[in-house]
Amino acid sequence: MTASFTSSTTLDIAAALLATPSRRSEIAPFIVMDVMERAAQIEAAGGHVVHMEVGQPAAPAPLAARAAARRALDEGRIGYTTALGLPGLRARIARHYGEAYGVDLDPSRVVVTTGSSAGFLLAFLALLEPGDRVAIANPGYPPYRHILTALGCEPVLIETDAASRWAITPEALIDAHRRAPLKAVLVASPANPTGTMMRPEALAELIATAEAEGIRFLSDEIYHGLDYAFPAATAAAMSPHATVIHSFSKYFCMTGWRVGWMVMPAPLVRAVERLQQNLMISVPTLSQVAAEAAFDGAAEMEAVKHGYEANRLLLTRELPKVGLPEFLPVDGAFYLYADVSRFTDDSAAFARRLLDEAGVAATPGVDFDPHRGHHYLRFSYAGALDEMALAVERIGDFLRRG
């Protein structure tokens, strides 16, 4: 027999090395999920929380979607689909572009994804190489930065302000590109966290500028349908080279179903298909069946949208009365991005106190903007009107107490 002379110190070092996470996993947390976790703890202890932190509709999926899912379950076996998605769903999505935007879209360019999150991952993998620089608006959706960083790409934050209606301008894009070449630009309209939108002519000009410079254009359109100031425009109507990412989560109230889609430039569909085959195999079949039927729930979804409009009116009218008069244009989606600089220069601590002391869950601006976000909170108004009214009352009491 051979005796083992491995010391306990050596074993401890080996164990530590085995438990060390990769460098690519060392990304910032998605803070809104941490707020959601803290809110759940308060509720588990018997407290009541008004949820304005996560961008999640309070309404359920359309009746037609739920009925279709039940029928599919009753029929028995739920197997894989092809990697690009159910042909019927892809065709229905393509038809939607004709109905909503007047775009004649070939269903072969549609890829069904596991929510928009998988769409971003697939798009980045299909379009980018490690080290590529990608322009995104600041403030902006945190996982853009985090996914790009995990993939070895460099997110390039383009500062926005009131003068640009909180959107990337062609001039700002060119300036960043001249300093160091960009491979892509990612834009959202309606945007998260700001709720602002780009007018169609501004979007078209930005796409034309990007493509003239050889910069790939990605359009996050997951809040389309939730537009109040003016109709949202799709990049799919403006360029066959743009990549569009969409989701059933927001307008269709299907967050937990985890189903979305992409519209890809035709030459890149096969690349995304190979990635999907290997990374996900296919999107959950039951969710795809429900998603196709969800298009028949337009009347329900419009009623839900009218509820958001009522919430929007309530907040924009009442928040100034309780001490929050400054916020960005509330054009679309279901977010209000409020300036709280008169009360704090630490939005994370302020949000924690608002949750613990007043029972209102909001997301600190530092989640969306590492530079100026310490002066902002994002409020989601996707809940019920009475809950929004209660939130305003609680916020007012909290601010008066200091």
GROMACS .gro file of N, CA, C and O in nm, residues 8-113:
model
  424
    8SER      N    1  -0.308   1.858   0.541
    8SER     CA    2  -0.439   1.923   0.546
    8SER      C    3  -0.433   2.061   0.481
    8SER      O    4  -0.530   2.106   0.420
    9THR      N    5  -0.316   2.129   0.493
    9THR     CA    6  -0.302   2.261   0.431
    9THR      C    7  -0.312   2.250   0.280
    9THR      O    8  -0.380   2.330   0.214
   10THR      N    9  -0.248   2.147   0.223
   10THR     CA   10  -0.253   2.127   0.078
   10THR      C   11  -0.395   2.099   0.032
   10THR      O   12  -0.442   2.150  -0.070
   11LEU      N   13  -0.467   2.017   0.111
   11LEU     CA   14  -0.606   1.986   0.077
   11LEU      C   15  -0.694   2.110   0.083
   11LEU      O   16  -0.783   2.129   0.001
   12ASP      N   17  -0.667   2.194   0.184
   12ASP     CA   18  -0.745   2.317   0.197
   12ASP      C   19  -0.723   2.408   0.077
   12ASP      O   20  -0.817   2.469   0.025
   13ILE      N   21  -0.596   2.418   0.032
   13ILE     CA   22  -0.566   2.502  -0.083
   13ILE      C   23  -0.633   2.447  -0.208
   13ILE      O   24  -0.693   2.521  -0.287
   14ALA      N   25  -0.627   2.314  -0.224
   14ALA     CA   26  -0.690   2.252  -0.341
   14ALA      C   27  -0.840   2.274  -0.341
   14ALA      O   28  -0.902   2.304  -0.443
   15ALA      N   29  -0.900   2.260  -0.221
   15ALA     CA   30  -1.045   2.279  -0.211
   15ALA      C   31  -1.083   2.422  -0.246
   15ALA      O   32  -1.184   2.447  -0.312
   16ALA      N   33  -1.001   2.519  -0.202
   16ALA     CA   34  -1.028   2.660  -0.232
   16ALA      C   35  -1.020   2.686  -0.381
   16ALA      O   36  -1.102   2.758  -0.438
   17LEU      N   37  -0.921   2.626  -0.447
   17LEU     CA   38  -0.907   2.643  -0.591
   17LEU      C   39  -1.025   2.582  -0.666
   17LEU      O   40  -1.075   2.639  -0.763
   18LEU      N   41  -1.069   2.466  -0.620
   18LEU     CA   42  -1.181   2.399  -0.686
   18LEU      C   43  -1.310   2.480  -0.672
   18LEU      O   44  -1.400   2.468  -0.755
   19ALA      N   45  -1.320   2.559  -0.565
   19ALA     CA   46  -1.442   2.636  -0.540
   19ALA      C   47  -1.433   2.779  -0.590
   19ALA      O   48  -1.523   2.860  -0.563
   20THR      N   49  -1.327   2.814  -0.661
   20THR     CA   50  -1.310   2.951  -0.709
   20THR      C   51  -1.390   2.972  -0.837
   20THR      O   52  -1.373   2.897  -0.933
   21PRO      N   53  -1.477   3.072  -0.841
   21PRO     CA   54  -1.555   3.097  -0.963
   21PRO      C   55  -1.467   3.152  -1.074
   21PRO      O   56  -1.360   3.207  -1.049
   22SER      N   57  -1.514   3.140  -1.197
   22SER     CA   58  -1.440   3.191  -1.312
   22SER      C   59  -1.440   3.343  -1.312
   22SER      O   60  -1.528   3.407  -1.254
   23ARG      N   61  -1.342   3.401  -1.379
   23ARG     CA   62  -1.337   3.547  -1.389
   23ARG      C   63  -1.458   3.601  -1.466
   23ARG      O   64  -1.507   3.708  -1.436
   24ARG      N   65  -1.505   3.525  -1.565
   24ARG     CA   66  -1.617   3.574  -1.645
   24ARG      C   67  -1.746   3.581  -1.563
   24ARG      O   68  -1.840   3.652  -1.600
   25SER      N   69  -1.753   3.508  -1.451
   25SER     CA   70  -1.872   3.513  -1.367
   25SER      C   71  -1.870   3.631  -1.271
   25SER      O   72  -1.970   3.657  -1.203
   26GLU      N   73  -1.760   3.702  -1.267
   26GLU     CA   74  -1.747   3.814  -1.173
   26GLU      C   75  -1.811   3.941  -1.230
   26GLU      O   76  -1.746   4.039  -1.261
   27ILE      N   77  -1.941   3.932  -1.247
   27ILE     CA   78  -2.018   4.046  -1.297
   27ILE      C   79  -2.104   4.101  -1.184
   27ILE      O   80  -2.126   4.034  -1.082
   28ALA      N   81  -2.149   4.223  -1.201
   28ALA     CA   82  -2.232   4.286  -1.098
   28ALA      C   83  -2.366   4.214  -1.089
   28ALA      O   84  -2.415   4.157  -1.186
   29PRO      N   85  -2.429   4.215  -0.972
   29PRO     CA   86  -2.562   4.156  -0.960
   29PRO      C   87  -2.665   4.241  -1.032
   29PRO      O   88  -2.644   4.360  -1.057
   30PHE      N   89  -2.775   4.180  -1.066
   30PHE     CA   90  -2.892   4.251  -1.118
   30PHE      C   91  -2.969   4.293  -0.994
   30PHE      O   92  -3.045   4.215  -0.936
   31ILE      N   93  -2.951   4.417  -0.951
   31ILE     CA   94  -2.995   4.461  -0.819
   31ILE      C   95  -3.145   4.447  -0.799
   31ILE      O   96  -3.193   4.419  -0.689
   32VAL      N   97  -3.222   4.465  -0.906
   32VAL     CA   98  -3.367   4.454  -0.893
   32VAL      C   99  -3.407   4.318  -0.836
   32VAL      O  100  -3.502   4.307  -0.758
   33MET      N  101  -3.331   4.213  -0.870
   33MET     CA  102  -3.363   4.081  -0.818
   33MET      C  103  -3.329   4.071  -0.670
   33MET      O  104  -3.396   4.000  -0.595
   34ASP      N  105  -3.225   4.143  -0.626
   34ASP     CA  106  -3.194   4.148  -0.484
   34ASP      C  107  -3.304   4.221  -0.407
   34ASP      O  108  -3.340   4.181  -0.295
   35VAL      N  109  -3.357   4.329  -0.464
   35VAL     CA  110  -3.468   4.400  -0.401
   35VAL      C  111  -3.590   4.309  -0.391
   35VAL      O  112  -3.658   4.303  -0.288
   36MET      N  113  -3.615   4.235  -0.497
   36MET     CA  114  -3.728   4.142  -0.500
   36MET      C  115  -3.713   4.036  -0.390
   36MET      O  116  -3.811   4.000  -0.323
   37GLU      N  117  -3.591   3.988  -0.370
   37GLU     CA  118  -3.565   3.888  -0.267
   37GLU      C  119  -3.591   3.946  -0.128
   37GLU      O  120  -3.652   3.881  -0.042
   38ARG      N  121  -3.544   4.070  -0.104
   38ARG     CA  122  -3.568   4.134   0.025
   38ARG      C  123  -3.717   4.155   0.048
   38ARG      O  124  -3.768   4.134   0.160
   39ALA      N  125  -3.790   4.194  -0.055
   39ALA     CA  126  -3.935   4.212  -0.043
   39ALA      C  127  -4.003   4.081  -0.008
   39ALA      O  128  -4.096   4.078   0.074
   40ALA      N  129  -3.957   3.972  -0.067
   40ALA     CA  130  -4.014   3.840  -0.038
   40ALA      C  131  -3.991   3.802   0.108
   40ALA      O  132  -4.078   3.741   0.173
   41GLN      N  133  -3.876   3.837   0.163
   41GLN     CA  134  -3.847   3.810   0.304
   41GLN      C  135  -3.943   3.886   0.395
   41GLN      O  136  -3.992   3.832   0.495
   42ILE      N  137  -3.969   4.012   0.360
   42ILE     CA  138  -4.062   4.093   0.440
   42ILE      C  139  -4.202   4.032   0.436
   42ILE      O  140  -4.272   4.022   0.537
   43GLU      N  141  -4.243   3.989   0.317
   43GLU     CA  142  -4.376   3.929   0.303
   43GLU      C  143  -4.386   3.797   0.377
   43GLU      O  144  -4.489   3.765   0.438
   44ALA      N  145  -4.277   3.719   0.374
   44ALA     CA  146  -4.277   3.592   0.446
   44ALA      C  147  -4.290   3.612   0.596
   44ALA      O  148  -4.342   3.524   0.668
   45ALA      N  149  -4.245   3.728   0.644
   45ALA     CA  150  -4.255   3.759   0.787
   45ALA      C  151  -4.388   3.825   0.821
   45ALA      O  152  -4.409   3.867   0.936
   46GLY      N  153  -4.478   3.835   0.724
   46GLY     CA  154  -4.610   3.889   0.749
   46GLY      C  155  -4.631   4.033   0.707
   46GLY      O  156  -4.740   4.089   0.727
   47GLY      N  157  -4.530   4.097   0.649
   47GLY     CA  158  -4.543   4.235   0.606
   47GLY      C  159  -4.611   4.248   0.471
   47GLY      O  160  -4.625   4.150   0.397
   48HIS      N  161  -4.655   4.369   0.439
   48HIS     CA  162  -4.716   4.396   0.309
   48HIS      C  163  -4.625   4.487   0.229
   48HIS      O  164  -4.580   4.591   0.279
   49VAL      N  165  -4.598   4.449   0.105
   49VAL     CA  166  -4.509   4.525   0.017
   49VAL      C  167  -4.584   4.563  -0.110
   49VAL      O  168  -4.652   4.479  -0.170
   50VAL      N  169  -4.574   4.689  -0.147
   50VAL     CA  170  -4.620   4.731  -0.279
   50VAL      C  171  -4.503   4.713  -0.375
   50VAL      O  172  -4.398   4.775  -0.360
   51HIS      N  173  -4.522   4.625  -0.472
   51HIS     CA  174  -4.412   4.589  -0.563
   51HIS      C  175  -4.405   4.687  -0.679
   51HIS      O  176  -4.487   4.686  -0.770
   52MET      N  177  -4.302   4.773  -0.674
   52MET     CA  178  -4.273   4.865  -0.784
   52MET      C  179  -4.128   4.847  -0.828
   52MET      O  180  -4.071   4.933  -0.894
   53GLU      N  181  -4.068   4.733  -0.791
   53GLU     CA  182  -3.929   4.710  -0.823
   53GLU      C  183  -3.909   4.635  -0.955
   53GLU      O  184  -3.825   4.672  -1.037
   54VAL      N  185  -3.984   4.530  -0.976
   54VAL     CA  186  -3.959   4.445  -1.092
   54VAL      C  187  -4.058   4.478  -1.204
   54VAL      O  188  -4.174   4.510  -1.178
   55GLY      N  189  -4.011   4.473  -1.328
   55GLY     CA  190  -4.095   4.503  -1.442
   55GLY      C  191  -4.179   4.383  -1.480
   55GLY      O  192  -4.155   4.318  -1.581
   56GLN      N  193  -4.280   4.357  -1.398
   56GLN     CA  194  -4.361   4.237  -1.417
   56GLN      C  195  -4.509   4.271  -1.407
   56GLN      O  196  -4.555   4.319  -1.303
   57PRO      N  197  -4.586   4.246  -1.513
   57PRO     CA  198  -4.729   4.275  -1.507
   57PRO      C  199  -4.798   4.199  -1.396
   57PRO      O  200  -4.765   4.083  -1.368
   58ALA      N  201  -4.894   4.264  -1.332
   58ALA     CA  202  -4.974   4.197  -1.229
   58ALA      C  203  -5.080   4.108  -1.293
   58ALA      O  204  -5.126   4.012  -1.231
   59ALA      N  205  -5.117   4.136  -1.417
   59ALA     CA  206  -5.220   4.059  -1.486
   59ALA      C  207  -5.164   3.926  -1.534
   59ALA      O  208  -5.044   3.914  -1.562
   60PRO      N  209  -5.249   3.825  -1.547
   60PRO     CA  210  -5.204   3.695  -1.599
   60PRO      C  211  -5.196   3.695  -1.751
   60PRO      O  212  -5.236   3.791  -1.817
   61ALA      N  213  -5.144   3.587  -1.804
   61ALA     CA  214  -5.140   3.568  -1.950
   61ALA      C  215  -5.283   3.568  -2.005
   61ALA      O  216  -5.379   3.539  -1.932
   62PRO      N  217  -5.299   3.601  -2.132
   62PRO     CA  218  -5.434   3.602  -2.191
   62PRO      C  219  -5.505   3.467  -2.175
   62PRO      O  220  -5.441   3.361  -2.171
   63LEU      N  221  -5.636   3.473  -2.164
   63LEU     CA  222  -5.715   3.350  -2.149
   63LEU      C  223  -5.687   3.251  -2.261
   63LEU      O  224  -5.677   3.130  -2.237
   64ALA      N  225  -5.673   3.301  -2.384
   64ALA     CA  226  -5.649   3.212  -2.498
   64ALA      C  227  -5.517   3.138  -2.483
   64ALA      O  228  -5.507   3.020  -2.519
   65ALA      N  229  -5.417   3.204  -2.428
   65ALA     CA  230  -5.287   3.141  -2.408
   65ALA      C  231  -5.298   3.030  -2.303
   65ALA      O  232  -5.245   2.919  -2.322
   66ARG      N  233  -5.366   3.060  -2.192
   66ARG     CA  234  -5.379   2.959  -2.087
   66ARG      C  235  -5.464   2.840  -2.133
   66ARG      O  236  -5.433   2.724  -2.101
   67ALA      N  237  -5.567   2.867  -2.212
   67ALA     CA  238  -5.651   2.759  -2.264
   67ALA      C  239  -5.573   2.670  -2.359
   67ALA      O  240  -5.584   2.546  -2.356
   68ALA      N  241  -5.491   2.729  -2.443
   68ALA     CA  242  -5.410   2.652  -2.537
   68ALA      C  243  -5.310   2.564  -2.463
   68ALA      O  244  -5.286   2.449  -2.501
   69ALA      N  245  -5.253   2.616  -2.355
   69ALA     CA  246  -5.159   2.537  -2.276
   69ALA      C  247  -5.229   2.419  -2.210
   69ALA      O  248  -5.175   2.308  -2.206
   70ARG      N  249  -5.351   2.441  -2.159
   70ARG     CA  250  -5.426   2.331  -2.097
   70ARG      C  251  -5.456   2.221  -2.199
   70ARG      O  252  -5.442   2.102  -2.170
   71ARG      N  253  -5.497   2.263  -2.319
   71ARG     CA  254  -5.527   2.163  -2.422
   71ARG      C  255  -5.403   2.082  -2.456
   71ARG      O  256  -5.410   1.960  -2.473
   72ALA      N  257  -5.289   2.151  -2.465
   72ALA     CA  258  -5.165   2.081  -2.497
   72ALA      C  259  -5.130   1.981  -2.387
   72ALA      O  260  -5.085   1.869  -2.415
   73LEU      N  261  -5.151   2.018  -2.262
   73LEU     CA  262  -5.124   1.926  -2.152
   73LEU      C  263  -5.218   1.806  -2.155
   73LEU      O  264  -5.176   1.692  -2.132
   74ASP      N  265  -5.344   1.832  -2.184
   74ASP     CA  266  -5.443   1.724  -2.188
   74ASP      C  267  -5.414   1.625  -2.301
   74ASP      O  268  -5.448   1.507  -2.290
   75GLU      N  269  -5.353   1.675  -2.408
   75GLU     CA  270  -5.323   1.587  -2.521
   75GLU      C  271  -5.207   1.492  -2.492
   75GLU      O  272  -5.186   1.395  -2.565
   76GLY      N  273  -5.132   1.523  -2.384
   76GLY     CA  274  -5.029   1.427  -2.345
   76GLY      C  275  -4.887   1.475  -2.363
   76GLY      O  276  -4.846   1.577  -2.308
   77ARG      N  277  -4.810   1.407  -2.444
   77ARG     CA  278  -4.666   1.425  -2.453
   77ARG      C  279  -4.629   1.567  -2.497
   77ARG      O  280  -4.682   1.619  -2.595
   78ILE      N  281  -4.532   1.627  -2.423
   78ILE     CA  282  -4.476   1.756  -2.461
   78ILE      C  283  -4.330   1.732  -2.493
   78ILE      O  284  -4.248   1.709  -2.403
   79GLY      N  285  -4.293   1.736  -2.619
   79GLY     CA  286  -4.156   1.705  -2.660
   79GLY      C  287  -4.080   1.829  -2.704
   79GLY      O  288  -4.127   1.943  -2.690
   80TYR      N  289  -3.962   1.804  -2.758
   80TYR     CA  290  -3.884   1.914  -2.816
   80TYR      C  291  -3.955   1.970  -2.939
   80TYR      O  292  -4.032   1.901  -3.006
   81THR      N  293  -3.923   2.095  -2.971
   81THR     CA  294  -3.954   2.147  -3.103
   81THR      C  295  -3.822   2.165  -3.178
   81THR      O  296  -3.714   2.142  -3.122
   82THR      N  297  -3.829   2.207  -3.302
   82THR     CA  298  -3.706   2.240  -3.372
   82THR      C  299  -3.641   2.361  -3.305
   82THR      O  300  -3.707   2.438  -3.234
   83ALA      N  301  -3.513   2.380  -3.327
   83ALA     CA  302  -3.438   2.482  -3.256
   83ALA      C  303  -3.490   2.623  -3.283
   83ALA      O  304  -3.486   2.709  -3.195
   84LEU      N  305  -3.538   2.649  -3.401
   84LEU     CA  306  -3.586   2.783  -3.435
   84LEU      C  307  -3.725   2.812  -3.383
   84LEU      O  308  -3.767   2.927  -3.380
   85GLY      N  309  -3.797   2.707  -3.340
   85GLY     CA  310  -3.930   2.726  -3.285
   85GLY      C  311  -4.039   2.662  -3.367
   85GLY      O  312  -4.017   2.617  -3.481
   86LEU      N  313  -4.158   2.655  -3.310
   86LEU     CA  314  -4.273   2.598  -3.380
   86LEU      C  315  -4.303   2.678  -3.507
   86LEU      O  316  -4.314   2.801  -3.501
   87PRO      N  317  -4.318   2.611  -3.621
   87PRO     CA  318  -4.346   2.684  -3.745
   87PRO      C  319  -4.469   2.774  -3.735
   87PRO      O  320  -4.470   2.886  -3.788
   88GLY      N  321  -4.574   2.725  -3.668
   88GLY     CA  322  -4.694   2.806  -3.656
   88GLY      C  323  -4.671   2.935  -3.578
   88GLY      O  324  -4.725   3.040  -3.612
   89LEU      N  325  -4.590   2.926  -3.471
   89LEU     CA  326  -4.561   3.046  -3.392
   89LEU      C  327  -4.475   3.143  -3.471
   89LEU      O  328  -4.499   3.265  -3.469
   90ARG      N  329  -4.376   3.092  -3.542
   90ARG     CA  330  -4.290   3.180  -3.622
   90ARG      C  331  -4.372   3.252  -3.730
   90ARG      O  332  -4.354   3.372  -3.754
   91ALA      N  333  -4.464   3.179  -3.791
   91ALA     CA  334  -4.550   3.241  -3.893
   91ALA      C  335  -4.642   3.345  -3.831
   91ALA      O  336  -4.666   3.452  -3.890
   92ARG      N  337  -4.691   3.316  -3.710
   92ARG     CA  338  -4.782   3.412  -3.645
   92ARG      C  339  -4.707   3.538  -3.604
   92ARG      O  340  -4.762   3.650  -3.612
   93ILE      N  341  -4.585   3.524  -3.559
   93ILE     CA  342  -4.505   3.641  -3.525
   93ILE      C  343  -4.480   3.725  -3.650
   93ILE      O  344  -4.492   3.848  -3.648
   94ALA      N  345  -4.445   3.660  -3.761
   94ALA     CA  346  -4.422   3.732  -3.886
   94ALA      C  347  -4.548   3.807  -3.929
   94ALA      O  348  -4.543   3.922  -3.974
   95ARG      N  349  -4.663   3.742  -3.912
   95ARG     CA  350  -4.789   3.808  -3.946
   95ARG      C  351  -4.814   3.931  -3.859
   95ARG      O  352  -4.867   4.033  -3.906
   96HIS      N  353  -4.772   3.922  -3.734
   96HIS     CA  354  -4.787   4.034  -3.642
   96HIS      C  355  -4.715   4.159  -3.694
   96HIS      O  356  -4.765   4.271  -3.677
   97TYR      N  357  -4.600   4.140  -3.758
   97TYR     CA  358  -4.527   4.257  -3.810
   97TYR      C  359  -4.602   4.324  -3.923
   97TYR      O  360  -4.594   4.446  -3.941
   98GLY      N  361  -4.677   4.246  -4.000
   98GLY     CA  362  -4.761   4.306  -4.102
   98GLY      C  363  -4.878   4.382  -4.041
   98GLY      O  364  -4.911   4.493  -4.083
   99GLU      N  365  -4.940   4.323  -3.939
   99GLU     CA  366  -5.056   4.384  -3.875
   99GLU      C  367  -5.019   4.509  -3.796
   99GLU      O  368  -5.091   4.610  -3.800
  100ALA      N  369  -4.908   4.504  -3.724
  100ALA     CA  370  -4.873   4.614  -3.633
  100ALA      C  371  -4.792   4.724  -3.700
  100ALA      O  372  -4.803   4.842  -3.662
  101TYR      N  373  -4.708   4.686  -3.799
  101TYR     CA  374  -4.613   4.783  -3.854
  101TYR      C  375  -4.618   4.795  -4.006
  101TYR      O  376  -4.547   4.877  -4.064
  102GLY      N  377  -4.697   4.709  -4.072
  102GLY     CA  378  -4.698   4.711  -4.218
  102GLY      C  379  -4.573   4.653  -4.280
  102GLY      O  380  -4.538   4.686  -4.394
  103VAL      N  381  -4.505   4.564  -4.208
  103VAL     CA  382  -4.380   4.504  -4.256
  103VAL      C  383  -4.408   4.364  -4.308
  103VAL      O  384  -4.468   4.281  -4.238
  104ASP      N  385  -4.366   4.336  -4.429
  104ASP     CA  386  -4.379   4.202  -4.488
  104ASP      C  387  -4.256   4.122  -4.445
  104ASP      O  388  -4.149   4.133  -4.505
  105LEU      N  389  -4.271   4.041  -4.343
  105LEU     CA  390  -4.158   3.970  -4.283
  105LEU      C  391  -4.163   3.822  -4.316
  105LEU      O  392  -4.266   3.756  -4.294
  106ASP      N  393  -4.054   3.770  -4.365
  106ASP     CA  394  -4.042   3.627  -4.394
  106ASP      C  395  -4.030   3.550  -4.263
  106ASP      O  396  -3.940   3.580  -4.182
  107PRO      N  397  -4.118   3.453  -4.236
  107PRO     CA  398  -4.109   3.378  -4.110
  107PRO      C  399  -3.975   3.309  -4.089
  107PRO      O  400  -3.939   3.279  -3.975
  108SER      N  401  -3.901   3.285  -4.198
  108SER     CA  402  -3.771   3.218  -4.183
  108SER      C  403  -3.672   3.304  -4.106
  108SER      O  404  -3.570   3.252  -4.057
  109ARG      N  405  -3.699   3.433  -4.093
  109ARG     CA  406  -3.609   3.522  -4.018
  109ARG      C  407  -3.644   3.528  -3.870
  109ARG      O  408  -3.572   3.592  -3.792
  110VAL      N  409  -3.751   3.463  -3.829
  110VAL     CA  410  -3.795   3.466  -3.690
  110VAL      C  411  -3.735   3.349  -3.614
  110VAL      O  412  -3.741   3.234  -3.659
  111VAL      N  413  -3.679   3.376  -3.497
  111VAL     CA  414  -3.625   3.274  -3.408
  111VAL      C  415  -3.695   3.287  -3.274
  111VAL      O  416  -3.694   3.395  -3.214
  112VAL      N  417  -3.756   3.180  -3.227
  112VAL     CA  418  -3.820   3.180  -3.096
  112VAL      C  419  -3.712   3.157  -2.990
  112VAL      O  420  -3.625   3.073  -3.006
  113THR      N  421  -3.719   3.233  -2.879
  113THR     CA  422  -3.615   3.227  -2.777
  113THR      C  423  -3.676   3.209  -2.638
  113THR      O  424  -3.795   3.231  -2.618
   0.00000   0.00000   0.00000
